[in-house]
Structures are given as C-alpha cells and as structure tokens.
Coordinates of C-alpha atoms in Angstrom, one line a residue:
Chain A
M1 CA 24.3 27.3 -9.4
R2 CA 23.1 26.5 -5.9
Q3 CA 23.4 22.7 -6.0
D4 CA 25.3 20.4 -3.7
H5 CA 25.1 17.5 -6.1
I6 CA 23.9 16.9 -9.7
I7 CA 21.6 13.9 -9.4
S8 CA 18.7 14.5 -11.8
A9 CA 17.7 16.9 -14.5
K10 CA 14.5 17.5 -12.5
Q11 CA 16.5 19.5 -10.0
L12 CA 17.7 22.0 -12.6
S13 CA 15.8 25.2 -13.2
R14 CA 16.0 27.2 -16.4
A15 CA 18.4 29.6 -14.6
D16 CA 20.6 26.7 -13.5
I17 CA 20.7 25.4 -17.0
E18 CA 21.5 28.7 -18.6
E19 CA 24.2 29.4 -16.1
V20 CA 26.0 26.2 -17.1
L21 CA 25.5 26.8 -20.8
D22 CA 26.8 30.4 -20.5
R23 CA 29.8 29.3 -18.5
A24 CA 30.5 26.5 -21.1
A25 CA 30.3 29.0 -23.9
D26 CA 32.7 31.3 -22.0
I27 CA 35.1 28.3 -21.5
A28 CA 34.9 27.3 -25.2
E29 CA 35.6 30.9 -26.2
D30 CA 38.7 31.3 -23.9
P31 CA 39.8 27.9 -22.5
G32 CA 43.2 29.4 -21.5
A33 CA 41.5 31.5 -18.8
Y34 CA 40.4 28.4 -17.0
A35 CA 43.6 26.3 -17.6
D36 CA 45.0 26.3 -14.1
R37 CA 41.9 27.2 -12.1
Y38 CA 41.8 23.9 -10.2
E39 CA 45.4 23.0 -9.8
G40 CA 45.7 20.5 -7.0
T41 CA 42.0 19.5 -7.2
L42 CA 41.1 15.8 -7.6
L43 CA 38.0 14.4 -9.2
G44 CA 37.1 10.8 -8.2
L45 CA 35.8 8.6 -11.0
L46 CA 33.5 5.8 -9.9
F47 CA 32.3 3.9 -13.0
F48 CA 30.5 0.7 -12.2
E49 CA 29.4 0.3 -15.8
P50 CA 31.4 0.7 -19.0
S51 CA 31.8 4.2 -20.4
T52 CA 33.9 5.9 -23.0
R53 CA 32.5 9.4 -23.7
T54 CA 31.3 10.3 -20.3
K55 CA 34.3 9.0 -18.4
M56 CA 36.9 10.5 -20.8
S57 CA 35.2 13.8 -21.1
F58 CA 35.0 14.2 -17.3
S59 CA 38.6 13.3 -17.2
A60 CA 39.6 15.7 -19.9
A61 CA 37.4 18.5 -18.4
M62 CA 39.2 18.1 -15.0
K63 CA 42.6 18.1 -16.5
R64 CA 41.8 21.1 -18.7
L65 CA 40.9 23.0 -15.6
G66 CA 44.3 22.2 -14.2
G67 CA 43.2 19.4 -11.8
D68 CA 43.6 15.7 -11.9
I69 CA 41.6 12.5 -11.5
V70 CA 41.6 9.4 -9.2
D71 CA 39.9 6.5 -10.9
M72 CA 38.4 3.5 -9.2
G73 CA 39.1 1.4 -12.3
T74 CA 36.9 -1.4 -13.3
V75 CA 34.5 -3.2 -10.9
E76 CA 36.6 -6.4 -11.4
S77 CA 39.7 -4.7 -10.1
S78 CA 38.0 -2.9 -7.1
S79 CA 36.8 -3.7 -3.6
V80 CA 33.3 -3.9 -5.1
K81 CA 34.3 -7.3 -6.3
K82 CA 34.7 -8.3 -2.6
G83 CA 31.1 -7.3 -1.9
E84 CA 31.6 -3.7 -0.6
S85 CA 28.4 -1.6 -0.7
L86 CA 28.1 1.5 -2.8
A87 CA 27.5 3.5 0.4
D88 CA 30.9 2.4 1.8
T89 CA 32.7 2.9 -1.5
V90 CA 31.6 6.6 -1.8
R91 CA 32.3 7.3 1.8
V92 CA 35.9 6.0 1.4
V93 CA 36.6 7.8 -1.9
E94 CA 35.2 11.1 -0.7
G95 CA 38.4 11.2 1.5
Y96 CA 40.5 11.0 -1.6
A97 CA 38.8 13.5 -3.9
D98 CA 37.2 16.9 -4.0
A99 CA 34.2 15.8 -6.0
L100 CA 32.9 12.4 -7.3
V101 CA 31.4 11.3 -10.6
L102 CA 29.3 8.1 -10.3
R103 CA 28.0 5.8 -12.9
H104 CA 26.1 2.8 -11.6
P105 CA 23.7 0.2 -13.1
S106 CA 21.0 0.7 -10.4
E107 CA 18.4 3.4 -10.6
G108 CA 18.5 5.8 -7.7
S109 CA 22.1 4.9 -6.9
A110 CA 23.3 8.5 -7.3
K111 CA 20.6 9.9 -5.1
M112 CA 21.5 7.3 -2.4
A113 CA 25.2 7.9 -2.7
G114 CA 24.7 11.7 -2.5
E115 CA 23.1 11.2 0.9
F116 CA 26.3 9.6 2.2
V117 CA 28.9 12.2 1.1
D118 CA 29.6 15.9 1.7
V119 CA 31.7 16.5 -1.4
P120 CA 29.8 17.3 -4.7
L121 CA 28.6 14.1 -6.4
I122 CA 27.6 14.1 -10.1
N123 CA 25.3 11.4 -11.5
A124 CA 26.9 10.1 -14.7
G125 CA 24.1 7.7 -15.4
D126 CA 22.1 5.5 -12.9
G127 CA 20.7 2.5 -14.8
A128 CA 17.8 3.5 -16.9
G129 CA 17.2 6.5 -14.7
Q130 CA 18.9 9.8 -15.3
H131 CA 22.0 11.2 -17.0
P132 CA 21.8 15.0 -16.3
T133 CA 25.3 16.1 -17.5
Q134 CA 24.5 14.5 -20.9
T135 CA 21.4 16.6 -20.9
L136 CA 23.4 19.8 -20.3
L137 CA 25.6 19.1 -23.2
D138 CA 22.6 18.1 -25.3
L139 CA 21.0 21.5 -24.4
Y140 CA 24.2 23.3 -25.2
T141 CA 24.2 21.7 -28.7
I142 CA 20.5 22.4 -29.2
R143 CA 21.1 26.1 -28.2
E144 CA 24.0 26.4 -30.6
N145 CA 22.1 24.9 -33.6
A146 CA 18.4 25.5 -33.2
G147 CA 17.9 27.8 -30.2
F148 CA 15.2 27.3 -27.5
D149 CA 12.5 29.5 -29.0
D150 CA 9.5 27.7 -30.4
L151 CA 11.5 24.5 -30.6
S152 CA 10.0 21.4 -32.1
I153 CA 12.1 18.3 -31.1
G154 CA 11.6 14.7 -31.9
I155 CA 13.1 12.1 -29.5
M156 CA 13.2 8.7 -31.1
G157 CA 14.3 5.2 -30.1
D158 CA 14.4 3.5 -26.7
L159 CA 12.4 5.9 -24.6
K160 CA 11.8 3.3 -21.9
Y161 CA 15.3 2.5 -20.9
G162 CA 17.2 5.5 -22.4
R163 CA 18.3 7.6 -19.4
T164 CA 19.5 10.4 -21.6
V165 CA 15.9 10.7 -22.9
H166 CA 14.4 10.9 -19.4
S167 CA 16.8 13.7 -18.4
L168 CA 16.3 15.6 -21.6
A169 CA 12.5 15.4 -21.4
H170 CA 12.5 16.8 -17.9
A171 CA 15.0 19.6 -18.8
L172 CA 13.0 20.7 -21.9
T173 CA 10.0 21.5 -19.7
N174 CA 11.9 24.6 -18.8
F175 CA 11.8 25.9 -22.4
D176 CA 9.3 26.7 -25.1
A177 CA 9.6 23.2 -26.7
R178 CA 7.1 20.8 -28.3
Q179 CA 8.3 17.3 -27.5
H180 CA 7.5 14.5 -30.0
F181 CA 8.3 11.0 -28.7
V182 CA 8.7 8.3 -31.4
S183 CA 9.1 4.7 -30.3
P184 CA 7.6 1.2 -30.6
E185 CA 4.7 0.9 -28.2
S186 CA 6.8 -1.4 -25.9
L187 CA 9.5 1.3 -25.5
R188 CA 7.3 4.2 -24.6
L189 CA 8.4 6.7 -22.0
P190 CA 8.1 5.3 -18.4
R191 CA 5.0 6.2 -16.5
S192 CA 7.0 8.4 -14.1
V193 CA 8.4 10.6 -16.9
R194 CA 5.0 11.0 -18.5
Y195 CA 3.6 11.9 -15.1
D196 CA 6.2 14.7 -14.7
L197 CA 5.7 16.1 -18.2
H198 CA 2.0 16.2 -17.6
E199 CA 2.5 17.9 -14.2
A200 CA 4.8 20.5 -15.8
G201 CA 2.2 21.2 -18.5
A202 CA 4.6 20.2 -21.3
E203 CA 3.4 20.0 -24.9
V204 CA 4.0 16.4 -25.6
R205 CA 2.9 14.0 -28.4
E206 CA 3.7 10.3 -28.8
H207 CA 4.1 8.6 -32.1
T208 CA 5.1 5.2 -33.4
D209 CA 6.0 6.5 -36.9
L210 CA 8.6 9.2 -37.5
D211 CA 7.0 10.2 -40.7
E212 CA 4.1 11.7 -38.8
V213 CA 6.3 14.5 -37.5
L214 CA 9.7 14.5 -39.2
S215 CA 8.9 17.5 -41.5
E216 CA 8.1 19.8 -38.7
L217 CA 11.1 19.1 -36.5
D218 CA 14.0 21.5 -35.7
V219 CA 15.8 18.7 -33.8
L220 CA 15.7 14.9 -34.1
Y221 CA 17.3 13.2 -31.1
V222 CA 18.0 9.6 -31.9
T223 CA 18.8 7.0 -29.3
R224 CA 20.2 3.4 -29.3
I225 CA 18.0 0.5 -28.2
Q226 CA 19.5 -0.3 -24.8
Q227 CA 20.0 -4.0 -25.3
E228 CA 21.7 -4.5 -22.0
R229 CA 18.6 -3.3 -20.0
F230 CA 16.1 -5.7 -21.6
P231 CA 14.9 -8.5 -19.3
D232 CA 15.0 -11.0 -22.1
E233 CA 16.6 -11.3 -25.5
D234 CA 13.4 -12.0 -27.4
E235 CA 11.9 -8.7 -26.3
Y236 CA 15.0 -6.9 -27.6
R237 CA 14.9 -8.8 -31.0
E238 CA 11.3 -7.7 -31.5
V239 CA 12.2 -4.0 -31.7
A240 CA 15.9 -4.0 -32.7
G241 CA 16.5 -2.2 -36.0
E242 CA 12.9 -0.9 -36.2
Y243 CA 13.9 2.8 -35.9
Q244 CA 16.7 3.6 -38.2
I245 CA 17.4 6.7 -40.3
D246 CA 19.4 7.0 -43.5
E247 CA 19.8 9.6 -46.2
S248 CA 16.5 8.6 -47.9
T249 CA 14.6 9.1 -44.6
L250 CA 15.8 12.7 -44.5
A251 CA 14.2 13.6 -47.8
A252 CA 11.1 14.6 -45.9
A253 CA 13.1 16.6 -43.3
R254 CA 13.9 20.3 -43.2
D255 CA 17.3 21.3 -44.5
D256 CA 18.1 22.9 -41.2
L257 CA 17.2 19.9 -39.1
T258 CA 19.7 19.1 -36.4
I259 CA 20.3 15.4 -35.9
M260 CA 21.6 14.4 -32.5
H261 CA 22.6 11.1 -30.8
P262 CA 24.2 10.7 -27.4
L263 CA 26.4 7.9 -28.9
P264 CA 27.4 5.2 -29.1
R265 CA 25.2 4.3 -32.1
V266 CA 24.7 0.8 -33.3
D267 CA 22.6 1.0 -36.5
E268 CA 20.1 3.8 -35.7
I269 CA 21.8 6.3 -38.0
A270 CA 23.4 5.1 -41.3
H271 CA 27.0 6.3 -41.8
G272 CA 25.9 8.1 -45.0
V273 CA 24.0 10.6 -42.7
D274 CA 27.4 11.6 -41.2
E275 CA 28.3 13.6 -44.3
T276 CA 25.1 15.7 -44.3
E277 CA 24.9 19.2 -42.9
Q278 CA 22.2 18.0 -40.5
A279 CA 24.5 15.5 -38.6
T280 CA 25.5 17.1 -35.3
Y281 CA 26.3 14.1 -33.0
F282 CA 30.1 14.4 -33.1
Q283 CA 29.9 18.1 -32.4
Q284 CA 27.5 17.1 -29.6
A285 CA 30.1 14.7 -28.2
H286 CA 32.9 17.2 -28.3
N287 CA 30.7 19.7 -26.4
G288 CA 31.0 17.3 -23.5
V289 CA 34.3 18.8 -22.4
P290 CA 33.4 22.5 -22.1
V291 CA 30.1 21.7 -20.6
R292 CA 31.6 19.4 -18.0
M293 CA 34.3 21.9 -17.3
A294 CA 31.5 24.4 -16.6
I295 CA 29.6 22.0 -14.3
L296 CA 32.8 21.2 -12.3
D297 CA 33.7 24.9 -12.2
L298 CA 30.2 25.8 -10.8
L299 CA 30.1 22.9 -8.4
L300 CA 33.6 23.3 -7.1
G301 CA 33.7 27.0 -6.5
G302 CA 32.2 29.1 -9.3
D303 CA 33.9 32.5 -9.4
R304 CA 36.6 31.8 -6.9
Chain B
M1 CA -22.2 1.4 16.6
S2 CA -24.6 0.8 13.8
D3 CA -26.6 -2.4 13.2
H4 CA -24.3 -3.2 10.3
E5 CA -21.2 -3.1 12.5
L6 CA -22.9 -5.4 15.0
R7 CA -22.7 -8.2 12.4
V8 CA -19.3 -8.9 13.9
S9 CA -18.9 -9.0 17.7
K10 CA -18.1 -6.0 19.9
I11 CA -14.6 -5.8 21.3
R12 CA -13.6 -4.9 24.8
N13 CA -10.2 -3.2 24.1
G14 CA -8.5 -2.7 20.8
T15 CA -9.1 -1.1 17.4
V16 CA -12.0 -1.1 15.0
I17 CA -11.0 -0.2 11.4
D18 CA -14.1 0.8 9.6
H19 CA -15.0 2.1 6.1
I20 CA -12.4 0.0 4.4
A21 CA -13.2 -0.4 0.6
G22 CA -14.9 -3.7 0.0
G23 CA -12.5 -6.6 -0.5
Q24 CA -9.5 -4.9 1.2
A25 CA -9.9 -6.3 4.7
L26 CA -7.3 -9.0 4.3
N27 CA -4.8 -6.5 3.0
V28 CA -5.5 -4.4 6.1
L29 CA -4.7 -7.4 8.3
A30 CA -1.5 -7.9 6.4
I31 CA -0.5 -4.3 7.0
V32 CA -1.1 -4.6 10.7
G33 CA 0.8 -7.8 10.7
I34 CA -2.0 -10.1 11.8
D35 CA -2.1 -13.6 10.4
G36 CA -3.9 -15.3 13.3
S37 CA -0.7 -16.9 14.7
G38 CA -0.3 -14.3 17.5
G39 CA -3.5 -15.3 19.3
D40 CA -5.2 -12.0 18.8
A41 CA -9.0 -12.1 18.5
V42 CA -9.9 -10.7 15.2
S43 CA -13.3 -10.1 13.6
V44 CA -13.6 -9.4 9.9
G45 CA -16.7 -8.2 8.0
M46 CA -16.4 -8.1 4.3
N47 CA -18.7 -6.5 1.7
V48 CA -21.0 -5.1 4.4
P49 CA -23.6 -2.6 3.0
S50 CA -22.4 1.0 3.6
D51 CA -24.1 4.4 2.9
R52 CA -20.8 6.0 2.2
L53 CA -19.0 3.3 0.2
G54 CA -21.8 1.1 -1.1
Q55 CA -20.0 -1.9 0.3
K56 CA -17.3 -1.8 2.9
D57 CA -15.1 -4.1 5.0
I58 CA -14.6 -3.7 8.7
V59 CA -11.9 -5.2 10.9
K60 CA -11.9 -5.4 14.7
V61 CA -8.7 -6.3 16.5
E62 CA -8.9 -7.2 20.2
G63 CA -6.1 -6.0 22.5
R64 CA -4.2 -4.0 19.9
E65 CA -4.0 -0.2 19.1
L66 CA -2.4 0.7 15.8
S67 CA 0.8 2.7 15.6
Q68 CA 1.0 5.9 13.4
D69 CA 3.2 4.0 10.9
E70 CA 0.6 1.3 10.5
V71 CA -2.1 4.0 10.1
D72 CA 0.0 5.7 7.4
V73 CA 0.3 2.6 5.3
L74 CA -3.3 1.7 5.9
S75 CA -4.2 5.1 4.4
L76 CA -2.6 4.1 1.1
I77 CA -5.0 1.2 0.5
A78 CA -7.9 2.4 2.6
P79 CA -8.0 6.2 2.3
A80 CA -11.6 6.4 3.5
A81 CA -11.0 4.3 6.6
T82 CA -11.8 5.4 10.1
I83 CA -9.9 4.2 13.2
N84 CA -11.8 3.6 16.4
I85 CA -9.9 3.0 19.6
V86 CA -12.0 1.0 22.0
R87 CA -11.3 0.8 25.7
D88 CA -13.7 -1.2 28.0
F89 CA -16.3 -1.4 25.2
D90 CA -16.4 2.4 24.7
V91 CA -15.0 4.2 21.6
V92 CA -12.5 6.6 23.2
E93 CA -11.0 7.9 20.0
K94 CA -12.3 8.1 16.5
H95 CA -10.5 9.6 13.5
R96 CA -10.1 9.2 9.8
V97 CA -6.8 8.1 8.4
E98 CA -4.8 10.8 6.8
R99 CA -2.5 10.2 3.9
P100 CA 1.1 11.2 4.8
D101 CA 3.4 13.0 2.4
Q102 CA 5.9 10.2 2.6
V103 CA 6.2 6.6 3.8
V104 CA 9.6 5.3 4.9
G105 CA 10.7 1.7 5.2
V106 CA 7.3 0.2 4.9
L107 CA 7.0 -0.6 1.2
E108 CA 9.5 -2.4 -1.0
C109 CA 10.1 -0.8 -4.4
P110 CA 8.9 -3.2 -7.1
N111 CA 11.6 -2.0 -9.5
R112 CA 14.2 -4.8 -9.2
H113 CA 16.9 -2.4 -10.5
C114 CA 16.2 0.2 -7.7
I115 CA 19.2 0.7 -5.4
T116 CA 16.9 0.3 -2.4
T117 CA 16.3 -3.4 -3.3
E118 CA 20.1 -4.1 -3.0
D119 CA 22.1 -4.7 0.1
E120 CA 22.7 -1.1 0.9
P121 CA 22.2 0.8 4.3
V122 CA 19.2 2.7 3.0
Q123 CA 15.5 2.5 3.8
S124 CA 12.9 2.6 1.0
R125 CA 11.2 6.0 0.7
F126 CA 8.0 6.7 -1.2
E127 CA 6.3 10.0 -1.9
V128 CA 2.5 9.6 -1.5
L129 CA 0.7 10.8 -4.6
E130 CA -3.1 11.4 -5.0
D131 CA -3.5 8.0 -6.6
G132 CA -0.5 6.0 -5.6
V133 CA 3.1 6.2 -4.4
R134 CA 6.4 7.1 -6.1
C135 CA 9.8 5.8 -5.1
E136 CA 12.0 8.7 -4.2
F137 CA 15.1 7.0 -5.4
C138 CA 14.2 5.5 -8.8
D139 CA 11.0 7.4 -9.5
T140 CA 8.9 4.3 -10.1
I141 CA 5.2 5.1 -9.7
V142 CA 2.9 2.4 -8.2
R143 CA -0.8 2.7 -8.3
E144 CA -2.0 -0.9 -8.0
D145 CA -1.5 -3.7 -5.5
L146 CA 0.3 -1.6 -2.9
A147 CA -0.4 -4.2 -0.2
E148 CA 1.8 -6.6 -2.0
L149 CA 4.8 -4.2 -1.5
I150 CA 4.6 -4.1 2.3
V151 CA 7.9 -5.0 3.8
D152 CA 7.7 -8.2 5.9

C-alpha cells in the first residue's frame, strides 16, 4: 500500500483495500507469524475524544505485532488543556513514536495533522468526517459474510453525522454495490458525500423507511444517532429512537442478512437480535484487531 | 467603451471590472477590499442592460490594479467578469477572469467544526468546483453566498 498516512477512505483504491483485507486474513490465520515483527516499535495514541473500541484495538494490534504504545491520555491530563495547538502536539509526539493514531473532534484535523509530521498518521475519527480504519474492518466483515459481488447494502441511522457511514459509502464505490441509505430527512447524507457518490457513478437510493428495501438487502449496517454532534437537544429528540430494529423487524429480512453496527449501540438494535444468526456486530468489532495489525504492518514496513 | 459603460464616468488609471452578474457589484467591492474609507474613487453601475448577461454590474476603481489573488476570488462569484486595466484613459490589458483550481487563505470555511476555523497554523484551502467550492480539510461544499466567506 503506497500511502504515507491513512486520512480518508476516499484515498483508498480497490487494490489498497484488498491488500489490507488479504493481509488481515493472513494475520488472522497465523497470528504467530507476526508476533514479534515490530519489537521496539512505538505507536503514539492521540485521542482527543473518548474511545473504547478504536483505541483498545489499535493498542492490542500494536502489542500483538510485538510493539508497544505511548498514550497521550485524556485531554484533561495533557498539554492540550494548557492551550497547545494540535499542530504542535503532533510535531512533539512524532519524536516519541514511529506512527501516530489521531482521534479529534474537528473535521479535517487528521488531514491538517498529517501535513505537519513525517511519520505515518492514521485518522481514527475526525469529528463527523471520516473513520477509514473502521471502514476497512467493516469491509473485512462484509467480505467474510456477504462478499463484494452484486452486494445490496442498507446503511441506516445517522447518515449526517456518522463518520463511519461517510467512509464506508466512499469505499463501497470501489465495489459492485448498491447502496440504500435509510434515515430521517434531517439526517440525510451530507452534500459532499452525495456529490462524491454521484461523481463515482455509484448506485445509490435514499429512503426514509427501512421496509422499502429490507427484503432485498445482503447487509444492513445500523448506526447510532450521534447525540453529541447535534447543535441542539431538541433536534436530537425529534429523531432519537426513530430507527430501531428488533426481532419482529427482521421477519421481512432474508435469513442470510448480515446485520452490522460500528458500536457502541444505544437502542438501535434490540438485545434480542444478538441471538440471531444475522447479528454480526461483535464479530465485526473483533475484526478490528487483525485489520489494524494489517494496516500498521503495511504502513510501517510491509514485507520487511 | 460602449454607451452603456459610459453611464459611469471614465477613469484615468485603474481597473474596470465588467460583465459582473447583476446585483453582485457590492460583493465584488468587498472582495477587492473597497469600502470607501481608503479615499479611492469608485464608480458602480448596477443592473445595466447587457447583450451577454441580460443585466450586468460594472465597477470602476481609480488608481488600483487587482492582484491575481483578488481576481481568483472574484472569479468565484463573477465567473463571466472581464478585467480591464486602464492607464492614462486607455485600456492596456483586457482579459476574462479564469477560475483557479484552488483558492488558499481567502475564504473562511463555514463549517464551525472544521479544523481551519480553530487557532491552528493552517490556511483555509478550497478546491474550486464547477458550481461552488469545497473545503479541502472538512469536505464542506459551498455553492451559495461565497462573498460572505471572504476572510477579512
């Protein structure tokens, strides 16, 4: 993969994506072969927003490759609290680590930070913008369960503020995929993503009701309403709880439907769904480790 | 110059910005940073009949030649504009504005969550689309009211 940084799913070609997924499959098959590959290598974790899965899976991935992490800790305990700019923070920490992982509440933060450092920088979520490594593990999970040929995928929930949706939508334009976007009118995909999908010639439909498409879906990707990104509480209350699925919803779905969710969930998927064959979100979360091991391996040296 | 252009006075030295879409002349003045306080003589014709545009605006600025940066931004809101450089009452240069591929540091991103709106050492950067601009950091696309985004 010829990338200095991983900033946006838009920068990933089909060949880049397949290289990561193939490497992840290889790692999952024989993790021992990679166990001490990056001994002495340090990954810098810069998380300016809370995170469980992304932060822990990057940490686990680096350690399973034989390396270690240096962690900025919380914003409250760092120099950011003293007013240090992001540009200064990344320039300092690149001296401590061989690669950086950045999560930040501002859109475009990873792109800007990448312009100030020479070590590889990975965007682990920039506001409502992009989350490309989540997309790579999503694609890995889709390939495992449904494949990429003639794929019909429904993406439902907060399409406006959901960065995992934006990245996934861009990445899917590389494949033979029909994308059905299901959301309240107020949480439609942003204009910029719709523009890119149109430019890419993607087959896209927008819906306000899941029933319009559920029966034809191979994959249903459900997302949380991103309460923290709403400008006001009333706007959030208007749409909260509108898009939920439970076992009765699935009566109209195919038996081989793959239900995904980037997690954490609030109430979008009832716990009763967890026991169905269709629930794939925990497998999806677990795939974060081999996929991020593959990303680190390819960014840090590949076949060295 | 045509009869229509003569509705506002000739200038000795400076710039005539012609073929501005009707109603955009005041935004053009904002782009070139003219608010009357600097003492420049400025003539503005608004909604003048035009063969090409139906109605057009025209701005004449005495004693001032536009920089390329100013012309670049001007092109975003007045893509059909022509720039005439006047010296000693003669038009010595006349060219249409050309839309650049990118404008740097001249527009402020309207997305209040964009990193370029924070106190970081980075200039705004917009890709110029056929019908608007797009922030190269946060991807926000802007098609309307570009003049309101001009950095002071």
